[in-house]
Coordinates of C-alpha atoms and ligand atoms in Angstrom, one line a residue:
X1 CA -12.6 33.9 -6.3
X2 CA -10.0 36.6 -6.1
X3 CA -8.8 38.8 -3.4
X4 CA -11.1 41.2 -4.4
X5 CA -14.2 39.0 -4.1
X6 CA -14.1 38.0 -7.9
X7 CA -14.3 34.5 -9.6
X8 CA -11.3 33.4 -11.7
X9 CA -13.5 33.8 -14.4
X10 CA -15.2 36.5 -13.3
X11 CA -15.3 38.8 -16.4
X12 CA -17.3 36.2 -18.5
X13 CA -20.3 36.3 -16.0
X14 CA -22.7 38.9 -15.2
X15 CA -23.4 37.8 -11.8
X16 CA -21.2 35.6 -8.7
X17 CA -21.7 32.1 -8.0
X18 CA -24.5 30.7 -5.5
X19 CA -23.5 29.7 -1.9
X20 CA -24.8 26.5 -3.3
X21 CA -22.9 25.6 -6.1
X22 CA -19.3 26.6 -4.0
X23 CA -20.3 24.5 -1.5
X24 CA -20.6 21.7 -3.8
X25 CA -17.7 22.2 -6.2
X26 CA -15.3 23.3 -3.6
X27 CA -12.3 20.6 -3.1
X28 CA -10.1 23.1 -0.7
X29 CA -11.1 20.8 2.4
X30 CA -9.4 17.8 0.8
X31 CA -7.0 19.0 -2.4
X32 CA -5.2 21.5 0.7
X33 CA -2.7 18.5 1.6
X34 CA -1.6 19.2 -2.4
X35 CA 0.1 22.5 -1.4
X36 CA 3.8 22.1 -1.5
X37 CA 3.6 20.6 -5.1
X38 CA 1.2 23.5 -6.0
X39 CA 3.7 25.6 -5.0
X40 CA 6.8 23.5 -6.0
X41 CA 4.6 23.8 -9.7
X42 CA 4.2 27.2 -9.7
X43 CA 7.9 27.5 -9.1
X44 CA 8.4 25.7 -12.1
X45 CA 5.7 27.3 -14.0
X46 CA 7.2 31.1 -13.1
X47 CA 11.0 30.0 -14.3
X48 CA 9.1 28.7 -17.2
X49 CA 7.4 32.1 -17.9
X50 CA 10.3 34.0 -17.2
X51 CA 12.8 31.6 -19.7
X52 CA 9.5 32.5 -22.3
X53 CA 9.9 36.1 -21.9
X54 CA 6.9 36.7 -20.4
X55 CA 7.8 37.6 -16.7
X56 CA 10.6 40.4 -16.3
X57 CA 13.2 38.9 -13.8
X58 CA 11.5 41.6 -11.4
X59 CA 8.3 40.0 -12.1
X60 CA 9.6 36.5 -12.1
X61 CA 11.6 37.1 -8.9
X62 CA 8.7 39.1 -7.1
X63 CA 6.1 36.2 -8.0
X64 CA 9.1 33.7 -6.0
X65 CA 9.8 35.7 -3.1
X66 CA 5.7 35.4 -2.7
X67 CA 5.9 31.7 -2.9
X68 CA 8.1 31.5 -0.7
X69 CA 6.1 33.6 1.7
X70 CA 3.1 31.4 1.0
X71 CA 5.1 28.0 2.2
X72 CA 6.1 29.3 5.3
X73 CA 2.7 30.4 6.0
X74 CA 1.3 26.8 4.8
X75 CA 3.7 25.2 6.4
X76 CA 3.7 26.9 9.8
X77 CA -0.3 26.9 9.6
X78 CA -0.7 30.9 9.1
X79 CA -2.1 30.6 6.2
X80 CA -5.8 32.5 6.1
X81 CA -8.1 30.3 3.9
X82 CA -10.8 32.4 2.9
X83 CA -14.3 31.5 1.9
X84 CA -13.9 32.1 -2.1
X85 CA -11.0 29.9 -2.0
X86 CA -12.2 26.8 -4.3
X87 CA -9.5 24.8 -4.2
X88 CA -5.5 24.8 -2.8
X89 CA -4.7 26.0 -6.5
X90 CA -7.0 28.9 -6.1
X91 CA -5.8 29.6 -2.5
X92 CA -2.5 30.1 -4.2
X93 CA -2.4 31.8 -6.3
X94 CA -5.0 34.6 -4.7
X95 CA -2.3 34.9 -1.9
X96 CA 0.7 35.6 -4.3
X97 CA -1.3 38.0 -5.6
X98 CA -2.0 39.7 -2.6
X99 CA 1.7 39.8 -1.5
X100 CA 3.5 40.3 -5.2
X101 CA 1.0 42.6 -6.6
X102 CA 0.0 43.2 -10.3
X103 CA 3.0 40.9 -11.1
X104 CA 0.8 37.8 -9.4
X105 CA -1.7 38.0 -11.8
X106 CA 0.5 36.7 -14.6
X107 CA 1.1 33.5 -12.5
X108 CA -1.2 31.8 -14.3
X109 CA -0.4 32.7 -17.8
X110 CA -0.1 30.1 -20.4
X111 CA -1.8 27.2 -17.7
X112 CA -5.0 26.0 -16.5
X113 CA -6.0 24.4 -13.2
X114 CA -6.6 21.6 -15.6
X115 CA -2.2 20.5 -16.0
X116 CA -1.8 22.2 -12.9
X117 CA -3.8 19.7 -10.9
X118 CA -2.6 17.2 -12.7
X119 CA 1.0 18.2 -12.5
X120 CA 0.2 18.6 -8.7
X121 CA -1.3 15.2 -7.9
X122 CA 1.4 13.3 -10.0
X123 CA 4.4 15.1 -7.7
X124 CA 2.1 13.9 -4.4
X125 CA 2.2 10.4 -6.0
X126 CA 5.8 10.3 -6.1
X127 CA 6.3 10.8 -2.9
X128 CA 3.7 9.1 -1.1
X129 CA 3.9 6.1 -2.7
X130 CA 7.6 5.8 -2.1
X131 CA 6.6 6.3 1.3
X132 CA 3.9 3.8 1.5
X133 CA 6.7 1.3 0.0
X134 CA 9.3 2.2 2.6
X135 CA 6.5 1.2 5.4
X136 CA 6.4 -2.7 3.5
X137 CA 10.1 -2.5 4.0
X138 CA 10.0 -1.8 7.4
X139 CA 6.9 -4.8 8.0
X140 CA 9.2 -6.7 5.8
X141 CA 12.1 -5.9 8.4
X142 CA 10.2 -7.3 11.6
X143 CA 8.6 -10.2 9.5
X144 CA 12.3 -11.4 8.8
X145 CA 13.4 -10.1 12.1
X146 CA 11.0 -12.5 14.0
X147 CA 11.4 -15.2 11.3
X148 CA 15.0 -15.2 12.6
X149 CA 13.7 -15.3 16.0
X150 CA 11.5 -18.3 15.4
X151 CA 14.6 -21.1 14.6
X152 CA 13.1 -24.6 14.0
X153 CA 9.8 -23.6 16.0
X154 CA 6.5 -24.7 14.0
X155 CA 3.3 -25.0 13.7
X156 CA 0.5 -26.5 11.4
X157 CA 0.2 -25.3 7.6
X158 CA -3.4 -25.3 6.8
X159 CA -5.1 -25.9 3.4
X160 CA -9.2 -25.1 3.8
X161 CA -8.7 -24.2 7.5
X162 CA -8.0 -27.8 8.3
X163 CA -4.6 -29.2 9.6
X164 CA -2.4 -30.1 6.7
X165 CA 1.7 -30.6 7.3
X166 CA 3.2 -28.7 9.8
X167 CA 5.8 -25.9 8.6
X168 CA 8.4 -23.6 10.1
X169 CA 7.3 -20.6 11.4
X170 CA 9.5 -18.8 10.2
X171 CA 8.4 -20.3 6.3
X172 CA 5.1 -19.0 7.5
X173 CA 6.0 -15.5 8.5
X174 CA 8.5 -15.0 5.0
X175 CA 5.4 -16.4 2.8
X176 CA 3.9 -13.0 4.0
X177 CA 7.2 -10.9 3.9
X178 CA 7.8 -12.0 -0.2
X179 CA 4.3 -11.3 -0.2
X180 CA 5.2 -7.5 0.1
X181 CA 8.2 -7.7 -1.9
X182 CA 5.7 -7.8 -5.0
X183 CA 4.0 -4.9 -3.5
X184 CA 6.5 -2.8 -3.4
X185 CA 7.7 -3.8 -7.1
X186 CA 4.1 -2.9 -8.1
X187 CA 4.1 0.6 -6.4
X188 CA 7.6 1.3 -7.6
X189 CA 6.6 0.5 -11.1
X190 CA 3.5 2.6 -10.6
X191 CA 5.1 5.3 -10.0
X192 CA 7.7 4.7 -12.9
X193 CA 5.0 5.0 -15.3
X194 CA 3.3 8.3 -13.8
X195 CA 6.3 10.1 -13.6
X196 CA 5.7 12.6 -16.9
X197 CA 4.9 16.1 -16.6
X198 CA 1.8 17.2 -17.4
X199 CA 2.5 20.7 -16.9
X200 CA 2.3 23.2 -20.2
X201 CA -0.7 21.1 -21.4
X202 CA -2.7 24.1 -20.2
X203 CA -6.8 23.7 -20.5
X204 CA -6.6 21.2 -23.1
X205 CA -4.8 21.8 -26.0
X206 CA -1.5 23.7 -25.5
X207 CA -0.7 27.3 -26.1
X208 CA 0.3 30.0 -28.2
X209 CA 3.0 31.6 -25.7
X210 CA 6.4 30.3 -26.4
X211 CA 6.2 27.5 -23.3
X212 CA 8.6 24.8 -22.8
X213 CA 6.7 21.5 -21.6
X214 CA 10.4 19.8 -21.3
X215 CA 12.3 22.4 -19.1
X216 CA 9.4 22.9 -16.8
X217 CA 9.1 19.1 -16.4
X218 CA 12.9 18.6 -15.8
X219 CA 12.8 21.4 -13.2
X220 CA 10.2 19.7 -11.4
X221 CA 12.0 15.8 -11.6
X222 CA 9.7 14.3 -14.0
X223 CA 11.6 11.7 -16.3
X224 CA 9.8 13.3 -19.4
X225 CA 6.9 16.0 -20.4
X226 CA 3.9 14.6 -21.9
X227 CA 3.0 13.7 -25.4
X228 CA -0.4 14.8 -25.9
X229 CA -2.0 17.8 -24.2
X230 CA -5.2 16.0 -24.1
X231 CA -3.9 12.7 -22.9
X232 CA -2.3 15.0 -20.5
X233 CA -5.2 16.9 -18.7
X234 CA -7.5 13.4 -18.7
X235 CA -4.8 10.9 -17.8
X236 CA -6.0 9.5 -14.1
X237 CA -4.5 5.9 -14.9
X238 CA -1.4 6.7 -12.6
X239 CA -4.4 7.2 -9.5
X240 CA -6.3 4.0 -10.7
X241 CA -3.4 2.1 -10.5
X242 CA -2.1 3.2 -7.4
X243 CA -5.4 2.4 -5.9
X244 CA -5.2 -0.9 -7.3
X245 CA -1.8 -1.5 -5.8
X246 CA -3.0 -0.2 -2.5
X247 CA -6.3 -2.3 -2.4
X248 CA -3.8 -5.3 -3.1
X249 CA -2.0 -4.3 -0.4
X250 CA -5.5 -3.8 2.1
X251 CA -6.3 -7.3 0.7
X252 CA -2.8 -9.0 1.9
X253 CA -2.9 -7.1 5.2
X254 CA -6.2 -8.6 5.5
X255 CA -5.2 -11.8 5.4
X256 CA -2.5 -11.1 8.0
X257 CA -5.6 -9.7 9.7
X258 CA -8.1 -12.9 9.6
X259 CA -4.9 -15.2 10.7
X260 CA -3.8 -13.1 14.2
X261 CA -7.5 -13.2 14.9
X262 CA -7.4 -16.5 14.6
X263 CA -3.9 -16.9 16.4
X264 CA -4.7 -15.1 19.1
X265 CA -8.2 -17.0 20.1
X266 CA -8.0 -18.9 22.9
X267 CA -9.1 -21.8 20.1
X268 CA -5.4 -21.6 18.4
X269 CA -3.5 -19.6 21.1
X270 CA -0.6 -19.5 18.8
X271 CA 0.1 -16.0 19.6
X272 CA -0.6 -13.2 22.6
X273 CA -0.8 -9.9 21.4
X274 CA 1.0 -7.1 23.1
X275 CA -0.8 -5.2 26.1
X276 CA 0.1 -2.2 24.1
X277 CA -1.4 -3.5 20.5
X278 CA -4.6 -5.0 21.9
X279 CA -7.4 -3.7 23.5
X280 CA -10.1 -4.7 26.0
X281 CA -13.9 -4.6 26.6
X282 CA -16.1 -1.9 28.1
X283 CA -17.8 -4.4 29.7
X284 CA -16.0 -8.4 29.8
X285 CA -13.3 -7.6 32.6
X286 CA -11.8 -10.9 31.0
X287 CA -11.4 -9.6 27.4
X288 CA -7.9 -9.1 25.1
X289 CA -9.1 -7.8 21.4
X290 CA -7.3 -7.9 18.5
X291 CA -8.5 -5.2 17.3
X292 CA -6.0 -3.7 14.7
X293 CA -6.1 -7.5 13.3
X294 CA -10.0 -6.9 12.8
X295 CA -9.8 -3.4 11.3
X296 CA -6.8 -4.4 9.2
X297 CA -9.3 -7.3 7.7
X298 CA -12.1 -4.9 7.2
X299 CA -10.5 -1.9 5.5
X300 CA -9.7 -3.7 3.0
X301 CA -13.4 -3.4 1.9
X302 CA -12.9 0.6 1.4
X303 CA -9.6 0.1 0.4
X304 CA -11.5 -2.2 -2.5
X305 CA -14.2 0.5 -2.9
X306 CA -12.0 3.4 -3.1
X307 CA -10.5 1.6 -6.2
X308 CA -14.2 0.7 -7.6
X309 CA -15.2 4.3 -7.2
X310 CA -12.7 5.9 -9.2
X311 CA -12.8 3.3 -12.0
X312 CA -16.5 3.9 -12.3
X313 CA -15.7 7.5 -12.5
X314 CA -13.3 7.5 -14.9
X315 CA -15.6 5.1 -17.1
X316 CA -17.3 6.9 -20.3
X317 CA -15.4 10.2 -19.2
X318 CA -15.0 11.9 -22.8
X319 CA -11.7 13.8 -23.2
X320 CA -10.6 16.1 -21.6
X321 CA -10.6 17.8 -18.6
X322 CA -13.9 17.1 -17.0
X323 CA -15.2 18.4 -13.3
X324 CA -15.6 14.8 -12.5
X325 CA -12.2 14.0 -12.3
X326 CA -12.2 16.0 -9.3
X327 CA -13.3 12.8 -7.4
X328 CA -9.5 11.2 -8.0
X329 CA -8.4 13.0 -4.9
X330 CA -10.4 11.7 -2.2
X331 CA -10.2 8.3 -2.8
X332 CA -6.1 8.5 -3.4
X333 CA -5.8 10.3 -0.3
X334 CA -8.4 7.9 1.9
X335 CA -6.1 4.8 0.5
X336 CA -2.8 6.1 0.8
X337 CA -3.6 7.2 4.8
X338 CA -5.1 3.8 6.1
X339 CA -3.1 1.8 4.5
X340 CA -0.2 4.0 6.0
X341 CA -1.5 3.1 9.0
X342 CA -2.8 -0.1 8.9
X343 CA 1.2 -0.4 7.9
X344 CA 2.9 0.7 11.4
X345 CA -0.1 -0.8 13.7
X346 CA 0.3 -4.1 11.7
X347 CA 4.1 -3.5 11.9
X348 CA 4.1 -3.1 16.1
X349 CA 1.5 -5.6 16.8
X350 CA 4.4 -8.3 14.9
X351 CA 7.3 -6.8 16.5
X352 CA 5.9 -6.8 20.1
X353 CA 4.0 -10.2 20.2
X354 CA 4.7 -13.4 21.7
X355 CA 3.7 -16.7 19.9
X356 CA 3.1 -19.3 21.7
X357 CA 5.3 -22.3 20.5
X358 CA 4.7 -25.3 22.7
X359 CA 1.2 -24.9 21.3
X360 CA 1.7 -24.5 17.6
X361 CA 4.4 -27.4 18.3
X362 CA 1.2 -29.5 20.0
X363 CA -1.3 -28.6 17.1
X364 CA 1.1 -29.4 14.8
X365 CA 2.5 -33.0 16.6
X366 CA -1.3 -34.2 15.8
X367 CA -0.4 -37.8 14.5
X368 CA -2.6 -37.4 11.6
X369 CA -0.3 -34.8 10.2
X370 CA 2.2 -37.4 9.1
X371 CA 0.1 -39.0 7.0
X372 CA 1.7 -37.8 3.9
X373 CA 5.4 -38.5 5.3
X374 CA 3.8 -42.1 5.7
X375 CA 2.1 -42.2 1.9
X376 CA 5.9 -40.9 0.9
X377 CA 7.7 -43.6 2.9
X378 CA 5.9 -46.4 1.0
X379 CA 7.0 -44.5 -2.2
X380 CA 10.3 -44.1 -1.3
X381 CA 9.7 -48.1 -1.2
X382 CA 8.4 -48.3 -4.4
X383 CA 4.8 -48.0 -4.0
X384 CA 2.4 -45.9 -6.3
X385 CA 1.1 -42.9 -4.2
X386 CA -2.2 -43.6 -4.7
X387 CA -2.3 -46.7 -3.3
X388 CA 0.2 -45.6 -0.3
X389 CA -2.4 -43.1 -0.2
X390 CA -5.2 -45.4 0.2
X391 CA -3.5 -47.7 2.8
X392 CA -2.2 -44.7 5.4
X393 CA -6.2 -43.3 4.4
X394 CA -7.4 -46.3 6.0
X395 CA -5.4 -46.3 9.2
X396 CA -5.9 -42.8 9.8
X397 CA -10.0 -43.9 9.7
X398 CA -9.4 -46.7 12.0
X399 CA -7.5 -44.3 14.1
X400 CA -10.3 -41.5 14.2
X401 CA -12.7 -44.5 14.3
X402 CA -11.2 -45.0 17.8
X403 CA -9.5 -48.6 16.5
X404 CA -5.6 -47.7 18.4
X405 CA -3.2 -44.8 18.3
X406 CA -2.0 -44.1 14.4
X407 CA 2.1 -44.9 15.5
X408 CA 0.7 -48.0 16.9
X409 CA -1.4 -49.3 13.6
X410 CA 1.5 -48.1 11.4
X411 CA 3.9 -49.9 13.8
X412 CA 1.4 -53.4 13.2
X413 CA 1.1 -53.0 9.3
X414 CA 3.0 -55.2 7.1
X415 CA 4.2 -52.9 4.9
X416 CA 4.7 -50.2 7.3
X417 CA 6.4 -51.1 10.7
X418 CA 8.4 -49.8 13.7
X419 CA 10.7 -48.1 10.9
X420 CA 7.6 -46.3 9.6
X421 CA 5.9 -45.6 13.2
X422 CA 9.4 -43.3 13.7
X423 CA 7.3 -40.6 11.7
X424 CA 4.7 -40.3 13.7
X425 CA 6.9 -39.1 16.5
X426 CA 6.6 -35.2 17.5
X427 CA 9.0 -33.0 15.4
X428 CA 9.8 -35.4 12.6
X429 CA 7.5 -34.6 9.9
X430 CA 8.5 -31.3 9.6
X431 CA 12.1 -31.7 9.8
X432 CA 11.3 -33.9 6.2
X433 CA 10.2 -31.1 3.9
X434 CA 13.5 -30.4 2.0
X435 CA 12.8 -29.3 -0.9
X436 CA 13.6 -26.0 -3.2
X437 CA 11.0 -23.6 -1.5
X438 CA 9.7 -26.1 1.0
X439 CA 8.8 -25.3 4.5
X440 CA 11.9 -27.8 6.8
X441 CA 14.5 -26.4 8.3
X442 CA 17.1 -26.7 5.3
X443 CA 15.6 -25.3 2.8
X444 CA 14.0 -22.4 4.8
X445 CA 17.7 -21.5 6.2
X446 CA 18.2 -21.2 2.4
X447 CA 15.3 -18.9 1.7
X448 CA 16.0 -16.7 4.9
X449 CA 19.4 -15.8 2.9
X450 CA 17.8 -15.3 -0.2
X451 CA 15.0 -12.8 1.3
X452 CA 17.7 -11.0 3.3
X453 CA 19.3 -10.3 -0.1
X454 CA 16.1 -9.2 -1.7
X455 CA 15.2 -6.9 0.9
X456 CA 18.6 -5.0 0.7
X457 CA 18.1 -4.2 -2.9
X458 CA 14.4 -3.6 -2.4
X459 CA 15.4 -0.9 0.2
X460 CA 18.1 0.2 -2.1
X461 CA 15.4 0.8 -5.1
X462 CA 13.4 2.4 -2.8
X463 CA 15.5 4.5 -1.7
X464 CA 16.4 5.9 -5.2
X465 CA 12.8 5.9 -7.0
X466 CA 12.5 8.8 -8.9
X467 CA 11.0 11.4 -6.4
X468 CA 12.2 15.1 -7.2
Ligands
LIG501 N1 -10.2 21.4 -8.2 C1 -10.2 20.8 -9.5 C2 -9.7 19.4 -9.5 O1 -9.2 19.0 -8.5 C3 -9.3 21.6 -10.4 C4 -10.1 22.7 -11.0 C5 -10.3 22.6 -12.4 N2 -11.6 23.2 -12.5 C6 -12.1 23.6 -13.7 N3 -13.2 24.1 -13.6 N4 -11.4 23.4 -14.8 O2 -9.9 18.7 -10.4

C-alpha cells in the first residue's frame, strides 16, 4: 500500500486487501536486510529514467536527494515501517514518495517489483558471498597457522574409524584447509555467473519507454545486462547454486565437526578445547562440551534442507515471475548467516585449542600401525605385496592372539629380522611416507609451501571478485 492507504495496484480493485492475505504474502520481515541494493537499484533505475527522458533533472534529482534520505534513515534505524508496507521494495518507494512528492511516483516507471527483486537479490549475492569466501580464508589462515605450529607431531590416519598409518598433523589439518580452497573457487565462480543485470526486464517482457538495460547494469557493477526479459525475471539458478555451495560447505564443516568431537573425548584426547569455545553442563560439575563441534555437525542438515527447499520450489515453476519465487529469500539468507557463523566459531575453537600430542604420538606408536612399512620392506626385497601382505597378516594375528610383541616376531622371522623390527619403533613409520602428496615430514614441508602459495592468490581473487 501507499502512503495514502492504497495498494500498488490499487486502481484495478474495487475493494483493499484482507488482513489475511498481507499477512501471508508480506516478505518485509525477511526481504528488509535487501535495502541498500533496493536503494542502490533505484539509483540506477532514476539515472536510467532521467538518461530516457522521462524524469526532468528536477525530478531525477529530487527522487535522489529522497534516497538518500531513506538510507540514512535505514541505516541509522529511523526508518518508520508501516503496516501496508509488503515488502522492502514497497517500503521504498512509499517513503520517497512521501519526501520527493509527485515526482516519487514516477520512480517506478518502466520496472516491476519483478527485475527489481531480482536485480536486488543478485547485488546481495555479490557481496555476501564474497564475504562468506573471505571467512574460508581466514579458517584457511589458522588451519595453516597451526599446521605450522604442529612440526613433525602426528597422530593416526584412520580409514573406517580404525587405526590405519599414522600422518602428520599438520597433513591432517591442510587436508581440511585445500578442502576450502575448492569452496571458495566454487563461490567465486558462483558469483561470476550471477553477476548480469536483471534490471529493465520490467514485469516480464520489457518495455515501450526508451530504457537502457546496459547502462543501468554498468551503473550498478554487473559484468553485463540480461539476454532475455523472461529468463531475467525467473532466473533463481544463481540462489540454487549458492545454496548448493553453502550446503557443501555445512557438509565439510561437519566433518570438522564429528572429528573435534571425537578429539576432544576423553576416548581420543587428541585435543582440549578452549575454556572460552566450550561449554559445560547444567548439571555434571565435571563436564567440557564441544558444543560448536556438535552444532557445526548438525546444521549441516538445514543447511542441506535450505537447498532441497528451494530446488523443490523452483521445480515445474512455468515462466515468469511467479509469487512463489518469493521463497528464494529465506532460505539464502538462513544459509548464508549460519554458515557465517559456524565460520568464526569453527575459526576460534582451531585457533585457541591445545592438542594433545604425546597422545596422538601414543595412538599412533601402536605397533600394528607398521604393518604396511613391514609388507613394503619385503617388497623393497623383492617380494610380491600380497604375499608380504599375508606373512606381516599373520604376525600381527599372533600378536593380537597374545603369541609375543609384533617387534619381537618380526625380529624372529626369517625373512624379516632385527633390520625389519627397526620399523616397529615409535616415530619411524611415519617419517617413511615420502611421497608426492603423502603425509611424512618431506613431502608435507613441500605441500605447506604450495598451500601458502595458493592461499595468497586465493585471498588476492577474493579480494578483487566482482562486487560493485
Ligand atoms: N516480494 C516479492 C518477492 O520477493 C516481490 C514482489 C513481486 N510481487 C508481485 N506480485 N509481482 O519475490
Amino acid at each position: 500500500m501507499t502512503e495514502s492507504g492504497k495498494t500498488l495496484w490499487h486502481g484495478r480493485f474495487a475493494s483493499g486487501p484482507a488482513e489475511e492475505l498481507l499477512a501471508y504474502t508480506v516478505s518485509l520481515p525477511f526481504d528488509q536486510r535487501l535495502w541498500p541494493d533496493d536503494i542502490e537499484g533505484s539509483r540506477a533505475h532514476v539515472a536510467g529514467l532521467a538518461r530516457a527522458g522521462l524524469l526532468s533533472e528536477d525530478e531525477r534529482d529530487g527522487i535522489l536527494l529522497a534516497l538518500d534520505a531513506v538510507w540514512s534513515e535505514l541505516s541509522s534505524g529511523e526508518f518508520v515501517f508501516v503496516a501496508s508496507d509488503e515488502d522492502i521494495h514497497t517500503a521504498v518507494e512509499r517513503r520517497v514518495t512521501e519526501i520527493a512528492g509527485p515526482a516519487g511516483g514516477k520512480l517506478h516507471t518502466g520496472r516491476s517489483r519483478n527485475d527489481q527483486c531480482a536485480t536486488d537479490l543478485r547485488l546481495w549475492c555479490k557481496r555476501e558471498l564474497r564475504t562468506v569466501a573471505q571467512r574460508l580464508v581466514t579458517f584457511q589462515e589458522v588451519l595453516l597457522e597451526r599446521a605450522e605450529q604442529a612440526g613433525e607431531s602426528y597422530l593416526p590416519g584412520y580409514t573406517h574409524l580404525q587405526r590405519a598409518q599414522p600422518v602428520l598433523l599438520a597433513h591432517h589439518l591442510l587436508a581440511h584447509a585445500w578442502t576450502f580452497a575448492r569452496d571458495i573457487d566454487r563461490l567465486l565462480a558462483t558469483i561470476d555467473r550471477l553477476d548480469v543485470s536483471p534490471l529493465g526486464a520490467g514485469a516480464l517482457a520489457g518495455s515501450s519507454l526508451p530504457l537502457d538495460p546496459a547502462f543501468t547494469a554498468s551503473l550498478l557493477g554487473f559484468s553485463k545486462p540480461f539476454e532475455n526479459s523472461l529468463d531475467a525475471v525467473s532466473d533463481r539458478d544463481h540462489v540454487a547454486e549458492a545454496l548448493f555451495d553453502l550446503a557443501l560447505i555445512g557438509v565439510h564443516l561437519s566433518r570438522i565437526g564429528e572429528e573435534w568431537v571425537l578429539w576432544t573425548s576423553e576416548e581420543f584426547g587428541f585435543a582440549r578445547l578452549d575454556d572460552g569455545y566450550a561449554t559445560g553442563s547444567s548439571m555434571l560439575p565435571q563436564k567440557k562440551n564441544p558444543d560448536i563441534a556438535e552444532l557445526a555437525r548438525g546444521k549441516a542438515g538445514r543447511l542441506i534442507g535450505n537447498l532441497t527447499g528451494l530446488l523443490t520450489t523452483l521445480k515445474g515453476l512455468p515462466l515468469a515471475y511467479n509469487r512463489d519465487l518469493q521463497e528464494d529469500k529465506e532460505p539464502l539468507f538462513d544459509a548464508v548467516d549460519q554458515v557465517s557463523l559456524a565460520l568464526s566459531a569453527l575459526t576460534g575453537m582451531v585457533a585457541t585449542a591445545t592438542f594433545a600430542t604425546e597422545r596422538m604420538a601414543a595412538a599412533a606408536d601402536a605397533p600394528t600401525s607398521a604393518a604396511t612399512d613391514l609388507a613394503e620392506w619385503l617388497v623393497g626385497r623383492g617380494m610380491p605385496f600380497r604375499e608380504a601382505h599375508a606373512v606381516v597378516g599373520a604376525l600381527v594375528r599372533k600378536t593380537l592372539a597374545g603369541e609375543g610383541e609384533l617387534r619381537d616376531l618380526v625380529s624372529a622371522h626369517p625373512q624379516l629380522g632385527p633390520e625389519a623390527a627397526a620399523l616397529v619403533a615409535p616415530g619411524v613409520s611415519v617419517r617413511r611416507r615420502t611421497t608426492p602428496g603423502g603425509a611424512g615430514p618431506e613431502p608435507v614441508a613441500r605441500q605447506l609451501e604450495r598451500f601458502r602459495s595458493q592461499l595468497a592468490s586465493d585471498r588476492a581473487r577474493v579480494a578483487v571478485a566482482p562486487l560493485r
